[in-house]
Coordinates of C-alpha atoms in Angstrom, one line a residue:
Chain A
M1 CA 120.9 101.4 92.8
Q2 CA 120.9 99.4 89.5
P3 CA 118.1 100.6 87.2
V4 CA 115.6 98.0 86.3
V5 CA 114.7 99.7 83.1
R6 CA 117.1 102.0 81.2
L7 CA 116.2 103.4 77.8
E8 CA 118.4 105.7 75.7
N9 CA 117.0 107.6 72.8
I10 CA 114.5 105.0 71.8
T11 CA 112.7 105.8 68.6
K12 CA 110.0 103.6 67.0
N13 CA 108.5 104.4 63.6
Y14 CA 105.5 102.6 62.2
N15 CA 106.0 103.5 58.5
R16 CA 105.6 107.3 58.6
L17 CA 104.2 107.5 62.0
R18 CA 106.6 108.1 64.8
A19 CA 105.2 106.3 67.9
L20 CA 108.2 106.9 70.1
D21 CA 110.5 109.9 69.7
G22 CA 113.8 109.7 71.4
V23 CA 112.6 108.2 74.7
S24 CA 115.2 108.2 77.4
L25 CA 114.3 107.2 80.9
S26 CA 115.4 105.0 83.7
F27 CA 113.8 103.7 86.9
G28 CA 114.7 101.3 89.6
A29 CA 112.7 98.8 91.7
G30 CA 109.3 99.9 93.0
M31 CA 106.0 100.9 91.5
V32 CA 106.1 103.1 88.5
G33 CA 103.0 104.7 86.9
L34 CA 103.0 105.2 83.1
L35 CA 100.6 107.9 82.1
G36 CA 99.7 109.6 78.9
P37 CA 96.7 110.5 76.7
N38 CA 95.5 108.1 74.0
G39 CA 98.1 107.7 71.3
A40 CA 100.9 109.0 73.5
G41 CA 102.9 105.8 72.8
K42 CA 102.3 103.9 76.1
T43 CA 101.4 100.6 74.3
T44 CA 104.4 100.9 71.9
L45 CA 106.7 101.6 74.9
I46 CA 105.4 98.4 76.6
K47 CA 105.9 96.4 73.3
V48 CA 109.4 97.8 73.1
L49 CA 110.1 96.7 76.7
L50 CA 108.8 93.2 75.9
G51 CA 110.7 93.0 72.6
L52 CA 107.5 92.6 70.7
V53 CA 108.4 95.3 68.2
E54 CA 111.8 96.2 66.8
I55 CA 113.1 99.6 67.7
T56 CA 114.0 102.0 64.9
A57 CA 116.9 103.6 66.9
G58 CA 118.3 103.7 70.4
S59 CA 119.2 101.2 72.9
G60 CA 118.1 100.0 76.3
E61 CA 118.1 97.3 79.0
V62 CA 115.4 95.6 81.0
L63 CA 116.6 93.8 84.2
G64 CA 120.1 94.1 82.9
L65 CA 119.2 92.4 79.6
K66 CA 119.7 94.1 76.2
L67 CA 116.6 95.1 74.3
G68 CA 116.2 93.2 71.0
R69 CA 119.1 90.8 71.4
Q70 CA 117.8 89.3 74.6
A71 CA 114.1 89.7 74.0
R72 CA 113.3 86.1 74.9
A73 CA 115.2 86.3 78.2
I74 CA 113.3 89.5 79.0
R75 CA 109.9 87.9 78.3
E76 CA 111.0 85.1 80.6
R77 CA 111.4 87.5 83.4
V78 CA 108.6 90.0 82.8
G79 CA 104.9 89.3 83.4
Y80 CA 102.6 91.2 81.1
M81 CA 98.9 91.9 81.7
A82 CA 97.4 93.1 78.5
E83 CA 94.6 95.7 78.4
D84 CA 92.5 93.7 75.9
D85 CA 91.1 90.3 76.3
C86 CA 93.4 87.6 75.2
Y87 CA 92.6 84.0 75.9
L88 CA 92.5 80.6 74.3
A89 CA 89.0 79.7 73.2
G90 CA 87.7 76.5 74.8
L91 CA 89.9 76.5 77.9
T92 CA 88.7 76.9 81.5
G93 CA 90.2 79.6 83.7
V94 CA 92.6 77.2 85.4
E95 CA 93.6 75.7 82.1
T96 CA 94.3 79.2 80.7
V97 CA 96.6 80.1 83.6
Q98 CA 98.3 76.7 83.4
F99 CA 98.8 77.2 79.7
A100 CA 100.4 80.6 80.3
A101 CA 102.6 79.0 83.0
R102 CA 103.7 76.2 80.7
L103 CA 104.5 78.7 77.9
S104 CA 106.8 80.4 80.4
G105 CA 108.5 77.1 81.1
L106 CA 106.9 75.6 84.2
P107 CA 106.5 71.8 84.0
S108 CA 102.9 70.6 83.4
L109 CA 102.0 69.4 86.8
E110 CA 103.8 72.2 88.6
A111 CA 102.1 74.7 86.3
L112 CA 98.7 73.3 87.4
R113 CA 99.6 73.5 91.1
R114 CA 100.9 77.0 90.7
S115 CA 97.8 78.1 88.7
H116 CA 95.5 77.1 91.6
E117 CA 97.7 79.0 94.0
I118 CA 97.7 82.1 91.9
L119 CA 94.0 81.9 91.2
D120 CA 93.4 81.9 94.9
F121 CA 95.5 85.0 95.2
A122 CA 93.7 86.7 92.3
G123 CA 90.4 86.0 93.9
I124 CA 89.0 83.5 91.3
E125 CA 87.2 80.8 93.2
Q126 CA 85.1 78.0 91.7
E127 CA 84.7 80.0 88.5
R128 CA 88.1 78.8 87.6
Y129 CA 86.5 75.6 86.3
R130 CA 84.2 77.5 83.8
P131 CA 85.2 78.2 80.2
V132 CA 86.8 81.7 79.9
E133 CA 84.2 82.7 77.3
T134 CA 81.6 82.8 80.1
Y135 CA 83.5 85.1 82.3
S136 CA 82.4 88.7 83.2
H137 CA 84.8 91.6 82.5
G138 CA 86.0 91.7 86.1
M139 CA 86.7 88.0 86.1
R140 CA 88.7 88.3 82.9
Q141 CA 90.7 91.1 84.4
K142 CA 91.6 88.9 87.3
L143 CA 92.4 86.0 85.0
R144 CA 94.8 88.2 82.9
F145 CA 96.4 89.3 86.2
A146 CA 96.9 85.7 87.2
Q147 CA 98.4 84.9 83.8
A148 CA 100.9 87.7 84.2
I149 CA 102.2 86.6 87.6
V150 CA 101.9 82.8 87.5
H151 CA 105.6 82.3 86.6
D152 CA 106.7 84.6 89.4
P153 CA 108.5 87.2 87.3
P154 CA 110.6 89.9 89.0
M155 CA 109.0 92.6 86.9
L156 CA 105.4 93.2 85.9
I157 CA 103.9 95.3 83.2
L158 CA 100.2 95.9 84.0
D159 CA 98.2 97.6 81.3
E160 CA 95.0 99.2 82.7
P161 CA 94.6 96.5 85.5
T162 CA 91.7 98.3 87.2
S163 CA 89.7 99.7 84.2
G164 CA 86.1 98.5 84.2
L165 CA 86.2 97.2 87.8
D166 CA 83.7 98.2 90.4
P167 CA 85.2 100.2 93.4
E168 CA 85.4 97.1 95.6
Q169 CA 87.2 95.0 93.0
R170 CA 89.4 98.0 92.1
E171 CA 90.5 98.4 95.7
A172 CA 91.2 94.6 95.9
M173 CA 93.2 94.7 92.7
L174 CA 95.3 97.6 93.9
Q175 CA 96.0 95.8 97.2
R176 CA 97.2 92.8 95.3
I177 CA 99.5 94.9 93.3
C178 CA 100.8 96.5 96.5
V179 CA 101.5 93.1 97.9
L180 CA 103.5 92.1 94.9
A181 CA 105.6 95.3 95.0
N182 CA 106.0 95.7 98.7
R183 CA 106.1 92.2 100.0
A184 CA 107.3 90.2 97.0
G185 CA 109.7 92.9 95.9
K186 CA 108.6 93.1 92.3
T187 CA 109.0 96.1 90.0
V188 CA 105.6 97.1 88.7
L189 CA 105.0 99.3 85.7
L190 CA 101.4 100.4 85.9
S191 CA 100.0 101.9 82.7
T192 CA 96.6 103.4 83.4
H193 CA 94.3 106.3 82.7
I194 CA 93.1 106.3 86.3
L195 CA 95.3 108.9 88.0
P196 CA 94.1 108.2 91.6
D197 CA 95.4 104.7 91.2
V198 CA 98.9 106.0 90.4
Q199 CA 98.7 108.6 93.1
S200 CA 97.7 106.0 95.7
I201 CA 100.2 103.3 95.0
C202 CA 103.1 104.4 92.7
D203 CA 106.3 106.0 93.8
T204 CA 107.6 107.0 90.4
V205 CA 105.6 108.6 87.5
I206 CA 106.3 108.7 83.8
I207 CA 104.2 110.9 81.6
L208 CA 104.3 110.3 77.8
A209 CA 102.9 112.6 75.2
R210 CA 103.3 112.4 71.5
G211 CA 105.9 109.7 71.9
Q212 CA 108.1 111.8 74.1
V213 CA 108.8 111.6 77.8
R214 CA 107.3 114.7 79.4
V215 CA 107.8 113.9 83.0
V216 CA 109.8 111.2 84.8
D217 CA 110.4 111.5 88.5
R218 CA 109.4 110.3 91.9
L219 CA 105.9 111.2 92.8
E220 CA 107.0 112.7 96.1
V221 CA 109.2 115.2 94.2
L222 CA 106.6 116.0 91.6
C223 CA 103.9 116.8 94.1
R224 CA 106.2 119.1 96.0
P225 CA 105.4 122.7 94.8
A226 CA 108.1 124.8 93.3
S227 CA 108.0 127.1 96.4
P228 CA 106.6 126.3 99.8
A229 CA 102.9 126.9 100.0
Y230 CA 99.9 126.2 102.2
H231 CA 96.4 125.0 101.6
V232 CA 93.8 126.6 103.9
H233 CA 90.2 125.5 104.2
V234 CA 87.9 127.7 106.3
V235 CA 84.4 127.2 107.6
G236 CA 82.2 129.5 105.6
S237 CA 83.2 132.0 103.0
P238 CA 87.0 132.2 102.3
G239 CA 86.7 135.6 100.8
P240 CA 87.5 137.7 103.9
L241 CA 90.6 135.7 104.7
E242 CA 91.7 135.8 101.1
A243 CA 91.4 139.6 101.1
R244 CA 93.4 139.8 104.4
I245 CA 96.2 137.6 103.0
R246 CA 96.5 139.8 100.0
A247 CA 96.4 142.9 102.2
E248 CA 99.3 141.5 104.2
G249 CA 101.3 141.3 101.0
L250 CA 101.2 137.6 100.4
E251 CA 100.3 136.0 97.1
C252 CA 97.4 133.5 97.1
R253 CA 94.9 131.9 94.8
R254 CA 91.4 130.5 95.2
E255 CA 91.1 126.8 94.3
E256 CA 88.0 125.2 92.7
D257 CA 87.2 123.4 96.0
G258 CA 87.1 126.7 97.9
A259 CA 90.5 126.3 99.5
I260 CA 93.1 129.1 99.4
T261 CA 96.6 128.4 98.4
V262 CA 99.1 130.7 100.0
M263 CA 102.2 131.0 97.9
E264 CA 105.8 131.7 98.9
A265 CA 105.0 130.6 102.5
D266 CA 107.7 130.5 105.2
E267 CA 107.9 129.0 108.6
R268 CA 105.9 131.9 110.1
T269 CA 103.1 131.8 107.6
A270 CA 101.1 129.1 109.3
Q271 CA 101.2 131.0 112.6
R272 CA 100.2 134.2 110.9
L273 CA 97.2 132.5 109.2
W274 CA 96.0 131.2 112.5
G275 CA 96.3 134.7 114.0
W276 CA 94.4 136.4 111.2
A277 CA 91.6 133.8 111.4
R278 CA 91.3 134.4 115.1
E279 CA 91.1 138.1 114.6
M280 CA 88.4 137.7 111.9
A281 CA 86.5 135.1 114.0
L282 CA 87.0 132.5 111.2
S283 CA 87.3 128.8 111.9
I284 CA 90.1 127.0 110.0
R285 CA 89.0 123.6 108.9
S286 CA 92.4 122.5 107.7
L287 CA 95.8 124.0 107.1
A288 CA 98.4 121.9 105.4
P289 CA 101.5 122.3 103.2
A290 CA 100.3 122.4 99.6
R291 CA 101.1 119.6 97.2
N292 CA 100.7 119.6 93.4
S293 CA 98.0 117.1 92.4
L294 CA 98.9 114.4 89.9
E295 CA 96.0 115.6 87.8
Q296 CA 97.6 119.0 87.6
I297 CA 101.0 117.6 86.8
F298 CA 99.4 115.5 84.1
L299 CA 97.4 118.3 82.6
D300 CA 100.4 120.6 82.7
A301 CA 102.5 118.0 80.8
I302 CA 99.7 117.6 78.2
R303 CA 99.2 121.4 77.9
E304 CA 102.9 121.8 77.3
D305 CA 102.5 119.3 74.6
S306 CA 99.5 121.0 72.9
H307 CA 101.1 124.4 73.2
A308 CA 104.3 123.2 71.5
H309 CA 102.3 121.8 68.6
S310 CA 99.8 124.6 68.2
Chain B
M1 CA 89.6 86.1 100.8
P2 CA 89.2 82.5 101.7
I3 CA 90.5 81.3 105.0
H4 CA 93.1 79.1 103.4
D5 CA 94.5 82.0 101.4
L6 CA 98.2 82.3 102.1
G7 CA 98.6 85.5 99.9
Y8 CA 101.3 85.6 97.3
R9 CA 104.0 83.0 97.3
A10 CA 107.1 83.1 95.2
W11 CA 107.9 80.2 92.9
Q12 CA 111.3 78.6 92.7
G13 CA 111.7 75.7 90.4
R14 CA 113.4 74.5 87.3
T15 CA 111.8 75.5 84.0
V16 CA 111.7 73.1 81.0
A17 CA 114.1 73.4 78.1
E18 CA 113.3 76.3 75.7
I19 CA 113.5 73.9 72.8
L20 CA 110.3 72.1 74.0
R21 CA 108.1 75.2 74.4
W22 CA 106.3 74.6 71.0
W23 CA 105.1 71.3 72.4
V24 CA 102.8 73.1 74.9
I25 CA 101.0 74.7 71.9
T26 CA 100.8 71.3 70.2
E27 CA 99.5 69.4 73.2
T28 CA 96.9 72.0 73.9
G29 CA 95.8 72.1 70.3
I30 CA 95.5 68.3 70.2
R31 CA 93.4 68.3 73.4
L32 CA 91.1 71.0 72.1
A33 CA 90.7 69.3 68.7
W34 CA 90.0 66.0 70.4
R35 CA 86.8 67.6 71.9
N36 CA 85.3 67.6 68.4
R37 CA 83.0 64.5 68.2
W38 CA 83.2 64.3 64.4
L39 CA 87.0 64.2 64.5
R40 CA 86.9 61.3 66.9
R41 CA 84.4 59.4 64.7
I42 CA 86.6 60.0 61.6
L43 CA 89.6 58.8 63.5
W44 CA 87.9 55.5 64.5
F45 CA 87.0 55.0 60.8
A46 CA 90.4 56.0 59.6
W47 CA 92.1 52.7 60.3
A48 CA 89.4 50.7 58.3
P49 CA 91.2 51.2 55.0
A50 CA 94.3 49.8 56.6
L51 CA 92.4 46.5 57.2
F52 CA 91.5 46.4 53.5
I53 CA 95.1 47.1 52.4
G54 CA 96.3 44.6 55.0
S55 CA 94.1 41.9 53.4
G56 CA 95.9 42.9 50.1
F57 CA 99.2 42.1 51.7
F58 CA 97.8 38.8 53.1
A59 CA 96.4 37.8 49.7
Y60 CA 99.7 38.6 47.9
E61 CA 101.8 36.6 50.4
Q62 CA 99.4 33.7 50.0
W63 CA 99.7 34.0 46.3
M64 CA 103.5 33.8 46.6
I65 CA 103.6 30.6 48.7
N66 CA 100.4 28.8 47.9
P67 CA 100.0 27.3 44.3
A68 CA 96.2 26.9 44.8
A69 CA 95.8 30.6 45.6
Q70 CA 97.9 31.6 42.6
Q71 CA 95.3 30.8 40.0
V72 CA 92.6 32.7 41.9
G73 CA 94.9 35.6 42.6
E74 CA 95.9 35.8 38.9
R75 CA 92.3 35.8 37.8
I76 CA 91.4 38.6 40.2
A77 CA 94.5 40.6 39.4
R78 CA 93.8 40.4 35.6
Q79 CA 90.3 41.6 36.2
L80 CA 91.2 44.4 38.5
L81 CA 94.6 45.5 37.2
E82 CA 94.4 44.1 33.6
A83 CA 97.8 42.5 34.3
A84 CA 99.2 39.5 36.1
P85 CA 100.4 40.3 39.6
S86 CA 104.1 41.0 39.7
S87 CA 106.4 38.6 41.4
D88 CA 108.5 41.6 42.5
R89 CA 107.5 41.9 46.2
H90 CA 109.0 45.3 46.6
E91 CA 106.9 46.6 43.7
V92 CA 103.7 45.2 45.0
W93 CA 104.2 46.3 48.5
A94 CA 105.1 49.8 47.4
W95 CA 102.0 49.9 45.2
L96 CA 99.8 48.8 48.1
L97 CA 101.3 51.4 50.4
M98 CA 101.0 54.1 47.7
S99 CA 97.3 53.2 47.2
F100 CA 96.7 53.5 50.9
F101 CA 98.2 57.0 50.9
R102 CA 96.8 58.1 47.6
Y103 CA 93.1 57.1 47.9
P104 CA 91.4 56.5 51.3
Q105 CA 93.9 58.4 53.5
A106 CA 94.0 61.4 51.2
M107 CA 90.3 61.8 51.5
L108 CA 90.5 61.4 55.3
M109 CA 93.3 63.9 55.4
L110 CA 91.1 66.3 53.6
L111 CA 88.3 65.9 56.2
I112 CA 90.6 65.9 59.3
V113 CA 92.5 69.0 58.3
G114 CA 89.2 70.6 57.4
L115 CA 88.1 70.0 61.0
I116 CA 91.3 70.8 62.9
A117 CA 92.9 73.6 60.9
P118 CA 90.3 76.4 60.6
P119 CA 90.1 77.3 64.3
L120 CA 93.8 76.9 65.0
I121 CA 94.8 80.5 64.2
A122 CA 91.4 82.1 63.3
Q123 CA 90.3 81.7 67.0
D124 CA 93.6 83.2 68.2
V125 CA 92.8 86.2 65.9
R126 CA 89.3 86.5 67.3
T127 CA 90.3 86.2 71.0
R128 CA 93.6 88.2 70.5
A129 CA 95.5 85.3 71.9
F130 CA 98.7 86.4 70.1
L131 CA 99.5 88.6 73.1
L132 CA 99.2 85.6 75.4
Y133 CA 101.7 83.7 73.3
F134 CA 104.2 86.4 72.3
S135 CA 104.4 88.2 75.6
R136 CA 105.9 84.9 76.7
P137 CA 109.3 83.4 75.7
I138 CA 107.8 82.0 72.5
T139 CA 109.0 82.9 69.0
R140 CA 106.8 83.1 65.9
I141 CA 108.5 80.0 64.5
E142 CA 107.7 78.0 67.7
Y143 CA 104.2 79.2 67.5
L144 CA 103.8 78.0 63.9
V145 CA 105.6 74.7 64.6
G146 CA 103.3 74.2 67.6
K147 CA 100.2 74.8 65.4
L148 CA 101.4 72.7 62.5
A149 CA 102.5 69.9 64.7
T150 CA 98.9 69.7 66.1
M151 CA 97.7 68.7 62.6
W152 CA 100.8 66.6 61.9
A153 CA 100.0 64.5 65.0
Y154 CA 96.5 63.7 63.8
L155 CA 97.6 63.1 60.2
A156 CA 100.4 60.8 61.4
L157 CA 97.8 58.9 63.3
I158 CA 95.8 58.2 60.1
T159 CA 98.7 57.9 57.6
T160 CA 102.2 57.2 58.9
L161 CA 101.3 55.0 61.8
P162 CA 98.9 52.7 59.9
A163 CA 101.3 52.5 56.9
L164 CA 104.2 51.5 59.1
A165 CA 101.9 49.0 60.9
L166 CA 101.0 47.6 57.5
Y167 CA 104.6 47.2 56.6
V168 CA 105.3 45.4 59.9
F169 CA 102.2 43.2 59.3
A170 CA 103.4 42.4 55.8
V171 CA 106.9 41.4 57.1
L172 CA 105.3 39.2 59.7
L173 CA 103.2 37.5 57.0
S174 CA 106.2 36.8 54.8
P175 CA 107.8 33.3 54.6
E176 CA 111.2 34.5 55.8
I177 CA 112.5 37.6 57.6
G178 CA 114.9 38.1 54.6
V179 CA 112.2 40.2 53.0
V180 CA 113.3 43.1 55.1
V181 CA 116.5 43.3 53.0
D182 CA 114.4 43.6 49.9
T183 CA 112.0 46.2 51.3
W184 CA 114.0 48.1 53.9
D185 CA 113.5 51.4 52.0
L186 CA 109.7 51.2 52.3
P187 CA 109.4 52.7 55.8
I188 CA 111.6 55.5 54.7
R189 CA 109.3 56.0 51.6
V190 CA 106.3 56.0 54.0
L191 CA 107.9 58.8 56.0
A192 CA 108.7 60.8 52.9
A193 CA 105.2 60.3 51.5
S194 CA 103.8 61.5 54.9
A195 CA 105.9 64.6 54.6
V196 CA 104.8 65.2 51.1
L197 CA 101.2 64.9 52.2
M198 CA 101.4 66.9 55.4
I199 CA 103.7 69.9 54.8
P200 CA 101.9 71.6 51.8
T201 CA 98.4 70.7 53.0
T202 CA 98.8 71.8 56.6
T203 CA 100.7 75.1 55.8
L204 CA 98.0 75.9 53.2
A205 CA 95.2 75.2 55.7
L206 CA 96.9 77.2 58.4
A207 CA 97.4 80.1 56.1
F208 CA 93.6 80.1 55.3
S209 CA 93.0 80.0 59.1
S210 CA 95.3 83.0 59.7
L211 CA 93.4 85.1 57.1
T212 CA 90.2 85.3 59.0
S213 CA 88.7 85.4 62.5
D214 CA 85.8 83.3 61.4
T215 CA 86.5 79.6 61.3
R216 CA 83.7 79.0 58.8
Y217 CA 85.5 81.1 56.1
A218 CA 88.7 79.2 56.7
A219 CA 87.0 75.9 56.4
F220 CA 85.2 77.0 53.2
A221 CA 88.4 78.1 51.6
W222 CA 90.0 74.8 52.4
F223 CA 87.3 72.6 51.0
A224 CA 86.7 75.0 48.0
T225 CA 90.3 74.8 47.0
W226 CA 90.2 71.0 46.8
G227 CA 86.7 70.9 45.3
F228 CA 87.5 73.5 42.6
G229 CA 90.6 71.6 41.6
W230 CA 88.9 68.3 41.5
V231 CA 85.9 69.5 39.5
T232 CA 88.1 71.4 37.0
Y233 CA 90.4 68.4 36.6
G234 CA 87.4 66.2 36.1
F235 CA 86.0 68.5 33.5
L236 CA 89.2 68.9 31.6
F237 CA 90.0 65.2 31.5
S238 CA 86.5 64.0 31.1
G239 CA 86.8 63.5 27.3
V240 CA 84.0 65.9 26.6
P241 CA 84.2 66.9 22.9
G242 CA 85.8 70.2 22.4
V243 CA 87.6 70.1 25.8
Y244 CA 91.3 69.3 25.5
A245 CA 93.8 69.5 28.3
S246 CA 97.5 69.0 28.4
D247 CA 99.0 67.0 31.3
N248 CA 100.1 70.2 32.8
W249 CA 96.5 71.0 33.7
T250 CA 96.8 68.3 36.3
L251 CA 98.5 70.9 38.4
I252 CA 95.2 72.7 38.9
S253 CA 94.1 69.9 41.2
L254 CA 96.0 69.8 44.5
Y255 CA 94.9 66.2 44.9
H256 CA 96.4 65.0 41.6
T257 CA 99.5 67.1 42.1
L258 CA 100.1 65.4 45.4
G259 CA 99.5 62.1 43.7
E260 CA 102.2 62.7 41.2
V261 CA 104.8 63.3 43.8
Q262 CA 103.6 60.4 46.0
T263 CA 103.8 58.1 43.1
W264 CA 107.4 59.1 42.6
V265 CA 108.2 58.8 46.3
F266 CA 107.0 55.1 46.3
G267 CA 108.8 54.5 43.0
V268 CA 105.6 53.1 41.4
G269 CA 105.1 53.4 37.7
Q270 CA 107.1 55.7 35.5
T271 CA 108.3 59.1 36.5
T272 CA 106.7 61.7 34.2
S273 CA 107.8 65.3 33.5
L274 CA 104.8 66.3 35.7
F275 CA 106.8 65.1 38.8
V276 CA 109.1 68.1 38.6
S277 CA 106.4 70.7 38.1
S278 CA 104.2 69.0 40.8
T279 CA 107.1 69.2 43.2
V280 CA 107.6 72.9 42.3
V281 CA 103.9 73.6 42.8
L282 CA 103.9 71.9 46.3
L283 CA 107.0 73.7 47.3
G284 CA 105.5 77.0 46.1
I285 CA 102.3 76.4 48.1
S286 CA 104.3 75.6 51.2
V287 CA 106.6 78.7 50.9
L288 CA 103.8 81.0 50.0
S289 CA 101.6 79.8 52.8
L290 CA 104.5 80.2 55.3
M291 CA 105.1 83.8 54.1
V292 CA 101.4 84.5 54.6
L293 CA 101.5 83.0 58.0
F294 CA 104.5 85.0 59.1
H295 CA 103.0 88.2 57.9
R296 CA 99.6 87.5 59.5
I297 CA 101.0 86.5 62.9
S298 CA 103.3 89.5 62.9
S299 CA 100.7 92.1 62.0
P300 CA 98.9 92.3 65.4
M301 CA 102.2 93.3 67.0
R302 CA 102.7 96.1 64.5
V303 CA 99.7 98.0 65.7

């Protein structure tokens, strides 16, 4: 499959500060989560992809177009939802989206028609006729989302699209993003601090720290533990079962939520666990193959980073 | 979701030519500026001086063809200009057009630019609209041209258009159409004078706007620049004992510097050595302002 984004050894310096340090990555169509602590270089990476800043070294392609030389063509095909407010003072919601559409090349009347269509999709109703200055935070998020997709770009870069939204609006926003990726076939790069958002909708994850790529892989692969393991939840205290597992020569650890993770499990482990529970008159609430949590993967990547620099 | 919601639909259509993208910024700027009630009032008033200058053309053409009007015309001309009116039509028309640019319209330009320019970039700084522009297929040059053209459109409405209309009016008043042969260069001089008036002033005003997120500061800087130049010029050339100024001090006033170049453009009077230094000053203002503008609109992207 042809990669949608391919970066090779991208370095970006702001005077003495190295914001990106030899970033190499590639990903294909689908939903990609971009994670990293503050100052990791996420915003700079986005600006590099959009051609808003010149790279110090390296090369890359977005949608088959060369970074730098074809920046304008890239921006024509990429929709960007900024994290911060950005609007034109004095315009109404529909005028703002129409303006964005026209900047992307839609003819005036067609831009107006398309803006109404997209505002319907984004969930902005009659408020579209109000000046943007009067919008709430949630409304502005939706408006920026509408601006990003109004020209129907094949790739979207969404910077913190759900931050500051209430749970209902957040769910609706994630659903819209899923519609764009799954039904409209768009590639979505989702930059966020909200890990559950990435876990719930993304299929690939990139973790940046100190301007370097720490992790880039499919979420499914990342969440698979290094060796097969099981998560066991029991009704009541897990202590006796934990002791029994250890006594049987298996390695295990107690999780914060009270679950027991049994390491180095094989096909017979589940059967044996059921048997021991029956013998000890314990009820198993759940027994499932263990998966690494994204939070753990993220923290491991960050720890790796702080250890390397301590 | 509303019942009529059809979900997301793809868009397939032809986009407009890239070369015209700056016009979107200009058109929106014009529309937003038009909402200012004071601007609309000034624009209504802006054509009044054209009527006055138009009556000048009428009087001159009457003087040329009507012997009875000649005596009255000469008496008025001697009182006002301390000289007999010239029989050189080109010279008189050029002088009238130059006067139109130099006096009433320069004042109106000052007011109109002071109303339009301050929010043009300052508000974009305040609302971080740069990302809205530059994440789209828009270059920094197109952004600047779009903003400058917003002011050019309004300034053309109060200077270039009425001046060209005056020229057409004067041709129509003339006894024969042959006057076009004598005065064919005047429309070109009008366009050149418009450029002289618009380019340095609008780039300077836009540079002030880019330096702040508060439109009041940009407006203050604009009016203060003109006011300071005027007052200093007035003081230096007031004839107050003990205050002597060489002609080069004229350059301290933007208004008088513009006047020197416009006088040369219309070919009225004698070209002085000040013309060269005035041109250099105006070019310097334009280039410096553009450098400030490029730096300021690039800086949000560097963070």
